[in-house]
Coordinates of C-alpha atoms in Angstrom, one line a residue:
M1 CA 139.2 111.2 139.8
Q2 CA 140.5 114.1 141.8
A3 CA 142.3 114.3 145.1
V4 CA 140.8 117.0 147.4
N5 CA 142.6 117.4 150.8
G6 CA 144.1 114.0 150.2
V7 CA 140.8 112.3 149.6
I8 CA 140.1 110.9 146.2
K9 CA 136.7 111.9 144.9
T10 CA 134.9 110.1 142.0
A11 CA 134.1 112.4 139.1
M12 CA 130.5 112.9 138.1
F13 CA 130.0 111.4 134.6
E14 CA 127.3 112.9 132.4
P15 CA 125.4 110.8 129.8
S16 CA 125.8 111.6 126.2
E17 CA 123.9 114.6 124.7
N18 CA 121.6 112.3 122.9
V19 CA 120.6 110.5 126.1
K20 CA 120.1 113.8 127.8
A21 CA 117.7 114.8 125.1
L22 CA 115.4 112.0 126.2
G23 CA 114.5 114.2 129.2
R24 CA 112.4 113.2 132.2
S25 CA 110.7 109.8 132.2
M26 CA 107.1 110.5 133.2
I27 CA 106.1 106.8 132.9
Q28 CA 108.9 105.8 135.3
E29 CA 107.4 108.1 138.0
C30 CA 104.1 106.3 137.5
I31 CA 105.8 102.9 137.7
D32 CA 107.5 103.9 140.9
M33 CA 104.1 104.8 142.3
K34 CA 102.7 101.4 141.1
I35 CA 105.4 99.7 143.1
R36 CA 104.7 101.8 146.2
Y37 CA 100.9 101.4 146.2
N38 CA 100.5 98.0 144.5
P39 CA 97.3 98.8 142.6
V40 CA 95.3 96.4 140.4
N41 CA 97.6 96.3 137.4
L42 CA 96.0 96.8 134.0
G43 CA 99.0 98.7 132.8
K44 CA 101.8 96.4 131.8
G45 CA 101.3 94.4 128.7
F46 CA 101.5 90.7 129.8
P47 CA 99.2 88.1 131.1
D48 CA 99.1 87.4 134.9
Y49 CA 98.4 83.7 134.5
P50 CA 100.6 80.7 133.4
A51 CA 102.2 80.4 130.0
P52 CA 100.9 77.7 127.7
P53 CA 101.8 74.2 128.8
D54 CA 103.7 73.4 125.5
A55 CA 106.1 76.3 126.1
Q56 CA 106.6 75.5 129.8
Q57 CA 107.2 71.9 129.2
A58 CA 109.6 72.6 126.4
L59 CA 111.7 74.9 128.6
I60 CA 111.8 72.4 131.4
A61 CA 113.0 69.8 129.0
A62 CA 115.6 72.1 127.6
V63 CA 117.2 73.1 130.9
S64 CA 117.0 69.4 132.0
S65 CA 118.7 68.1 128.9
D66 CA 121.7 65.9 129.2
S67 CA 123.3 67.7 126.3
P68 CA 126.0 70.0 127.6
M69 CA 125.5 72.2 124.5
M70 CA 122.0 73.2 125.7
H71 CA 123.8 75.4 128.3
Q72 CA 126.4 76.9 126.0
Y73 CA 126.5 79.4 123.2
T74 CA 124.5 78.5 120.2
A75 CA 124.8 79.9 116.6
Y76 CA 125.1 83.7 116.5
G77 CA 122.3 84.2 114.1
G78 CA 119.9 82.0 116.1
H79 CA 119.6 78.5 117.5
P80 CA 119.4 76.2 114.5
R81 CA 116.3 74.5 115.6
L82 CA 114.5 77.8 116.0
T83 CA 115.6 79.4 112.8
K84 CA 114.6 76.2 111.0
V85 CA 111.0 76.3 112.3
L86 CA 110.7 80.0 111.8
S87 CA 111.7 79.5 108.2
K88 CA 108.9 77.0 107.8
I89 CA 106.3 79.2 109.5
Y90 CA 107.2 82.3 107.5
T91 CA 107.6 80.5 104.2
R92 CA 103.8 79.9 104.5
H93 CA 103.0 83.5 105.3
F94 CA 105.4 85.5 103.1
E95 CA 104.6 83.3 100.1
R96 CA 108.2 82.8 99.3
R97 CA 111.0 80.5 100.5
I98 CA 112.5 81.7 103.8
E99 CA 115.9 80.3 104.4
A100 CA 117.0 79.7 108.0
D101 CA 120.6 80.8 107.5
K102 CA 119.9 83.7 105.2
N103 CA 116.6 85.3 106.0
V104 CA 116.3 85.0 109.8
L105 CA 118.1 86.6 112.7
V106 CA 117.1 85.8 116.3
T107 CA 117.6 88.6 118.9
P108 CA 117.0 88.9 122.7
G109 CA 113.6 90.4 122.3
A110 CA 111.7 92.3 119.5
M111 CA 112.9 95.6 120.9
Q112 CA 116.5 94.4 120.4
S113 CA 115.6 93.5 116.8
I114 CA 114.2 97.1 116.3
S115 CA 117.2 98.8 117.9
T116 CA 119.6 96.6 115.9
I117 CA 117.9 97.5 112.6
M118 CA 118.0 101.2 113.5
T119 CA 121.7 101.0 114.6
T120 CA 122.6 99.1 111.4
F121 CA 121.0 101.3 108.8
L122 CA 120.6 104.9 110.3
N123 CA 123.1 107.7 110.3
P124 CA 122.8 110.8 112.5
G125 CA 120.4 113.2 110.8
D126 CA 118.5 110.5 108.9
E127 CA 114.8 110.9 109.1
V128 CA 112.4 108.0 110.1
I129 CA 108.7 108.3 109.6
L130 CA 106.7 107.2 112.7
I131 CA 102.9 106.7 112.6
E132 CA 101.3 108.0 115.8
P133 CA 100.2 106.9 118.3
F134 CA 103.3 104.8 118.3
F135 CA 105.0 102.4 120.8
C136 CA 106.8 104.9 123.0
S137 CA 110.3 103.4 122.6
Y138 CA 110.5 104.1 118.9
P139 CA 111.4 107.8 119.0
N140 CA 113.7 107.3 122.0
I141 CA 115.9 104.8 120.2
L142 CA 116.1 107.3 117.3
T143 CA 117.1 110.1 119.6
I144 CA 119.8 108.0 121.2
L145 CA 121.2 107.3 117.7
G146 CA 120.9 110.9 116.5
A147 CA 118.3 110.1 113.9
V148 CA 115.2 112.3 113.5
P149 CA 111.6 111.1 113.9
V150 CA 109.0 112.6 111.6
Y151 CA 105.4 112.0 112.7
V152 CA 102.3 111.1 110.7
T153 CA 99.1 111.0 112.9
L154 CA 96.3 108.5 112.5
K155 CA 93.0 110.5 112.1
A156 CA 89.8 109.3 113.8
K157 CA 86.7 109.5 111.6
P158 CA 83.8 111.5 113.0
V159 CA 81.4 109.0 114.6
G160 CA 78.7 111.0 116.3
D161 CA 78.2 112.2 119.9
D162 CA 80.5 111.6 122.8
D163 CA 78.7 108.3 123.8
T164 CA 79.0 106.7 120.4
P165 CA 81.6 103.8 120.7
L166 CA 84.8 104.2 118.8
H167 CA 86.7 101.4 117.0
S168 CA 90.4 101.1 116.1
R169 CA 89.4 100.9 112.4
D170 CA 88.0 104.4 112.7
F171 CA 91.6 105.7 112.9
T172 CA 93.0 105.9 109.4
L173 CA 96.2 106.9 107.6
D174 CA 95.9 110.1 105.5
P175 CA 97.7 109.5 102.2
D176 CA 98.4 113.2 101.7
E177 CA 99.8 113.6 105.2
L178 CA 102.0 110.5 104.6
R179 CA 103.4 111.8 101.3
A180 CA 104.1 115.2 102.9
A181 CA 106.2 113.6 105.6
F182 CA 108.9 112.4 103.2
S183 CA 111.9 114.5 102.4
P184 CA 115.4 113.9 100.8
K185 CA 116.6 112.9 104.3
T186 CA 114.0 110.1 104.8
K187 CA 115.7 106.8 105.2
M188 CA 113.1 104.6 106.7
I189 CA 109.4 104.2 107.7
L190 CA 108.5 102.3 110.8
L191 CA 105.2 100.5 110.6
N192 CA 103.4 98.7 113.5
T193 CA 100.6 96.4 112.5
P194 CA 98.7 95.1 114.4
Q195 CA 99.3 98.3 116.3
N196 CA 100.0 99.1 119.9
P197 CA 98.3 101.0 121.6
L198 CA 95.1 101.2 119.5
G199 CA 94.9 97.6 118.3
K200 CA 94.5 98.8 114.7
V201 CA 95.1 96.3 111.9
F202 CA 96.2 98.3 108.9
K203 CA 94.1 97.8 105.8
Q204 CA 95.8 96.4 102.7
E205 CA 95.0 99.6 100.8
E206 CA 96.7 101.6 103.6
L207 CA 99.8 99.4 103.3
E208 CA 99.7 99.8 99.5
T209 CA 99.9 103.6 100.0
V210 CA 103.0 103.1 102.2
A211 CA 104.5 100.7 99.8
E212 CA 104.0 103.0 96.8
E213 CA 105.9 105.8 98.6
C214 CA 108.7 103.4 99.7
R215 CA 109.2 102.1 96.1
A216 CA 109.0 105.6 94.5
R217 CA 111.5 107.1 97.0
N218 CA 113.7 104.1 97.6
I219 CA 112.8 104.0 101.3
M220 CA 113.4 101.1 103.7
C221 CA 110.5 99.7 105.7
L222 CA 110.8 98.4 109.3
S223 CA 107.6 96.4 110.0
D224 CA 106.9 95.6 113.7
E225 CA 104.4 92.8 113.6
V226 CA 104.8 91.3 117.1
Y227 CA 101.0 91.1 117.5
E228 CA 100.6 89.2 114.2
W229 CA 98.9 86.1 115.7
L230 CA 96.5 88.2 118.0
T231 CA 93.7 89.2 115.7
Y232 CA 90.2 88.3 116.7
P233 CA 87.9 85.7 115.2
G234 CA 85.7 87.0 112.4
G235 CA 87.7 90.3 112.2
K236 CA 90.2 91.7 109.9
E237 CA 93.2 89.4 109.2
H238 CA 96.8 90.6 109.5
F239 CA 98.4 91.6 106.2
R240 CA 102.1 91.7 105.7
I241 CA 103.5 94.6 103.8
A242 CA 106.6 92.6 102.7
T243 CA 104.3 90.5 100.5
L244 CA 103.4 93.5 98.3
P245 CA 105.1 93.9 94.9
G246 CA 108.6 95.4 95.3
M247 CA 108.6 95.4 99.1
W248 CA 110.4 92.2 100.1
D249 CA 113.8 93.6 99.1
R250 CA 113.3 96.8 101.2
T251 CA 111.5 95.4 104.3
V252 CA 112.6 93.8 107.5
T253 CA 109.8 92.3 109.6
V254 CA 110.0 91.8 113.4
G255 CA 108.3 89.1 115.4
S256 CA 108.3 88.1 119.1
A257 CA 108.1 84.9 121.1
G258 CA 106.8 87.0 124.1
K259 CA 103.7 88.1 122.1
T260 CA 103.4 84.8 120.2
F261 CA 103.4 82.4 123.2
N262 CA 102.7 85.1 125.9
V263 CA 106.1 84.6 127.6
T264 CA 107.3 88.2 127.6
G265 CA 110.0 87.4 130.2
W266 CA 111.7 85.1 127.7
K267 CA 112.9 88.1 125.7
T268 CA 113.2 86.3 122.3
G269 CA 112.5 88.1 119.0
W270 CA 113.5 87.7 115.4
T271 CA 113.8 89.6 112.1
I272 CA 112.8 88.2 108.8
G273 CA 114.1 89.8 105.6
P274 CA 116.1 89.6 102.4
E275 CA 119.7 88.3 102.7
H276 CA 121.3 91.6 101.6
L277 CA 119.7 93.3 104.7
I278 CA 119.9 90.4 107.2
R279 CA 123.7 90.0 106.7
H280 CA 124.3 93.6 107.8
L281 CA 122.1 93.1 110.8
K282 CA 124.1 90.0 111.8
V283 CA 127.3 92.0 111.8
V284 CA 125.9 94.5 114.4
H285 CA 124.1 91.7 116.3
V286 CA 127.3 89.7 116.7
E287 CA 129.3 92.7 118.0
M288 CA 126.5 93.9 120.4
T289 CA 125.0 90.7 121.6
R290 CA 126.8 87.7 120.2
T291 CA 124.1 85.2 120.8
C292 CA 120.8 84.6 122.6
V293 CA 119.8 82.3 125.5
T294 CA 120.1 78.7 124.2
P295 CA 117.5 76.8 126.2
I296 CA 114.9 79.5 125.7
Q297 CA 115.4 79.4 121.9
E298 CA 115.1 75.6 122.1
A299 CA 111.8 75.9 124.0
V300 CA 110.4 78.5 121.6
A301 CA 111.4 76.2 118.7
V302 CA 109.6 73.2 120.2
A303 CA 106.4 75.3 120.9
F304 CA 106.4 76.5 117.3
E305 CA 107.0 72.9 116.0
K306 CA 103.9 71.7 117.9
E307 CA 101.8 74.6 116.7
L308 CA 102.9 74.0 113.1
A309 CA 102.1 70.3 113.4
R310 CA 98.6 71.2 114.6
I311 CA 98.1 73.6 111.7
E312 CA 99.4 71.1 109.1
S313 CA 97.2 68.3 110.5
G314 CA 94.1 70.3 110.0
E315 CA 93.2 70.7 113.7
G316 CA 92.6 74.4 113.0
E317 CA 90.0 76.0 115.3
T318 CA 90.0 73.2 117.9
G319 CA 93.7 72.4 118.4
S320 CA 95.7 75.5 117.4
Y321 CA 97.0 77.6 120.3
F322 CA 96.9 80.6 118.1
K323 CA 93.2 80.2 117.5
Q324 CA 92.5 79.4 121.1
I325 CA 94.2 82.6 122.4
Q326 CA 92.3 84.7 119.8
H327 CA 89.0 83.4 121.2
Q328 CA 90.2 84.0 124.8
L329 CA 91.2 87.6 124.0
A330 CA 88.0 88.4 122.2
K331 CA 86.0 87.4 125.3
K332 CA 88.3 89.5 127.5
R333 CA 88.1 92.4 125.2
D334 CA 84.3 92.3 125.3
K335 CA 84.3 92.0 129.1
I336 CA 86.6 95.1 129.6
T337 CA 84.6 97.0 127.0
D338 CA 81.4 96.5 129.0
I339 CA 83.1 97.4 132.2
L340 CA 84.5 100.7 130.7
Q341 CA 81.1 101.6 129.3
E342 CA 79.4 101.1 132.6
S343 CA 82.0 103.3 134.3
G344 CA 81.4 106.2 132.0
M345 CA 84.6 105.8 130.0
R346 CA 84.4 105.8 126.2
S347 CA 86.5 103.0 124.9
I348 CA 88.1 102.4 121.5
T349 CA 87.4 98.7 120.6
P350 CA 90.6 97.1 119.2
E351 CA 90.9 94.7 116.2
A352 CA 93.9 92.9 117.6
G353 CA 96.3 92.6 120.5
Y354 CA 95.4 92.9 124.2
F355 CA 95.1 96.6 124.9
I356 CA 92.1 98.9 124.9
V357 CA 92.2 102.7 125.0
A358 CA 89.5 104.7 126.9
D359 CA 88.6 108.3 127.2
F360 CA 88.3 109.3 130.9
S361 CA 87.0 112.8 130.3
K362 CA 83.7 112.2 132.2
L363 CA 85.5 111.0 135.2
Y364 CA 88.0 113.9 135.4
H365 CA 87.3 116.5 138.0
P366 CA 90.0 119.3 138.3
D367 CA 89.0 120.1 141.8
E368 CA 90.0 116.6 142.9
I369 CA 92.9 116.0 140.6
G370 CA 94.4 119.4 140.1
E371 CA 95.5 121.4 137.0
D372 CA 99.3 121.3 137.2
E373 CA 100.2 122.4 133.7
S374 CA 103.7 121.0 134.1
E375 CA 102.3 117.5 133.4
P376 CA 99.9 116.2 130.7
K377 CA 96.3 115.7 132.0
D378 CA 96.5 111.9 131.6
I379 CA 99.6 111.7 133.7
R380 CA 97.9 113.7 136.5
F381 CA 94.8 111.5 136.2
L382 CA 96.8 108.3 136.3
K383 CA 98.7 109.3 139.5
W384 CA 95.5 110.3 141.1
M385 CA 93.9 107.0 140.1
I386 CA 96.7 104.9 141.5
V387 CA 96.5 106.7 144.9
N388 CA 92.7 107.1 145.2
K389 CA 91.3 104.2 143.2
N390 CA 94.0 101.6 143.5
L391 CA 94.1 101.0 139.7
F392 CA 97.0 101.2 137.3
A393 CA 97.0 101.9 133.5
V394 CA 99.2 103.6 131.0
P395 CA 98.8 107.3 129.9
M396 CA 98.2 107.8 126.2
S397 CA 100.2 111.0 125.9
L398 CA 103.3 108.8 126.0
F399 CA 102.4 107.4 122.6
Y400 CA 102.3 110.8 120.9
S401 CA 105.0 113.3 119.9
K402 CA 105.1 116.5 122.1
K403 CA 103.4 118.4 119.4
H404 CA 100.5 116.1 119.4
Q405 CA 100.3 115.0 123.1
H406 CA 97.0 116.8 123.4
L407 CA 95.5 114.1 121.2
G408 CA 96.1 111.6 124.0
E409 CA 95.7 113.7 127.1
N410 CA 92.1 112.5 127.8
M411 CA 92.9 108.8 127.3
I412 CA 94.6 105.9 129.1
R413 CA 95.4 102.4 127.9
F414 CA 94.4 99.3 129.7
C415 CA 95.8 95.7 129.2
F416 CA 93.0 93.2 129.4
F417 CA 95.2 90.0 129.0
K418 CA 94.6 89.2 132.7
K419 CA 92.9 86.6 134.8
D420 CA 89.1 87.0 135.2
E421 CA 89.8 87.8 138.9
T422 CA 92.0 90.7 138.0
L423 CA 89.5 92.0 135.4
D424 CA 86.7 91.6 138.0
A425 CA 88.7 93.5 140.6
A426 CA 89.3 96.3 138.1
G427 CA 85.6 96.2 137.2
D428 CA 84.6 96.7 140.8
I429 CA 86.8 99.8 141.0
L430 CA 85.5 101.2 137.8
R431 CA 81.8 100.4 138.4
N432 CA 81.9 102.0 141.8
W433 CA 84.0 104.9 140.7
K434 CA 81.5 107.6 141.9
Q435 CA 81.0 106.2 145.3

């Protein structure tokens, strides 16, 4: 602080150079507009109806417990009841024994898992391969840490004229482009499957190509699998890269209670991996976070226990919450696909998750929206849509590197995990677009 004419003035403190490098947040401007105009919200990735009863009742029981320890710190690596059931769940899916105290770390959200992994293992200048389109926080965390993102772009297969429907499986990983992305500075590859924003479920052969390069070059794999339970009935099943030969010892896999039980506000995630990697993550986790919210971890554990009991009892299609939500989402996906097609947008049908990407080119009129070259086209379109059509989505250019933003400039992402009333309101807007 400085004294000027006897008055103490507070100094202006600048953020670090790495934070400055993040630049202007275009999505924040759009979010501010959303708050101001209160449009129909198909942007944010969460349901707008109640959480599953098992989860709600478990949380009520946890916070009402007579045990004083339910309101105090729990184990640093994760609430014992939760790490125990996670070990049981993932022992089934990783085809190896997962030990609660050695192979599991619970964090306050999957993004905290990812940032903890990056903080633990990356040095400034290390390169990390990202497959684009990517979840928009990935490169920003790397920038803050001084690491360097290297991009490999999913390529869409030619599928005919502009009215031919696209599918997320039409976007494939080019093995040659992947191999060319590696360098002596490469430390890690970040994989997201099922993927946000496209809803792509990576094929086993694509993952085998990634695994081959990781083994040959001694590269670590961070696999973000938060949408693991949200594939659709009759479609491609989720495959875990850590189950491939030679990949368990170099892979950390991230999961999320928010996506598993559709309680994004609970901010509980976890990392599954080999002990020699998890123990380093625990060191950083303890110093940055210490522990996570005890009653929420208890509630997630109870919800998992009930789901595991249904699966083991053979209830399968009828009783499993995971199966029920897959059927619900498939119906909502089909509904939003029909709405977008009627509106004139060309959608990309997802294989998993609760987002759908659509090309708005036929609805874009420069004389109405403007051609301000300081912003990507999809940002301009979204701002216009919020004000003039009362509808909110997310611009796709945010999911691409600056070099490849043009690949997303004609597209926006909608979240269809909403009440039918919300989807119907959006449908009315889209169907009546030209009026």
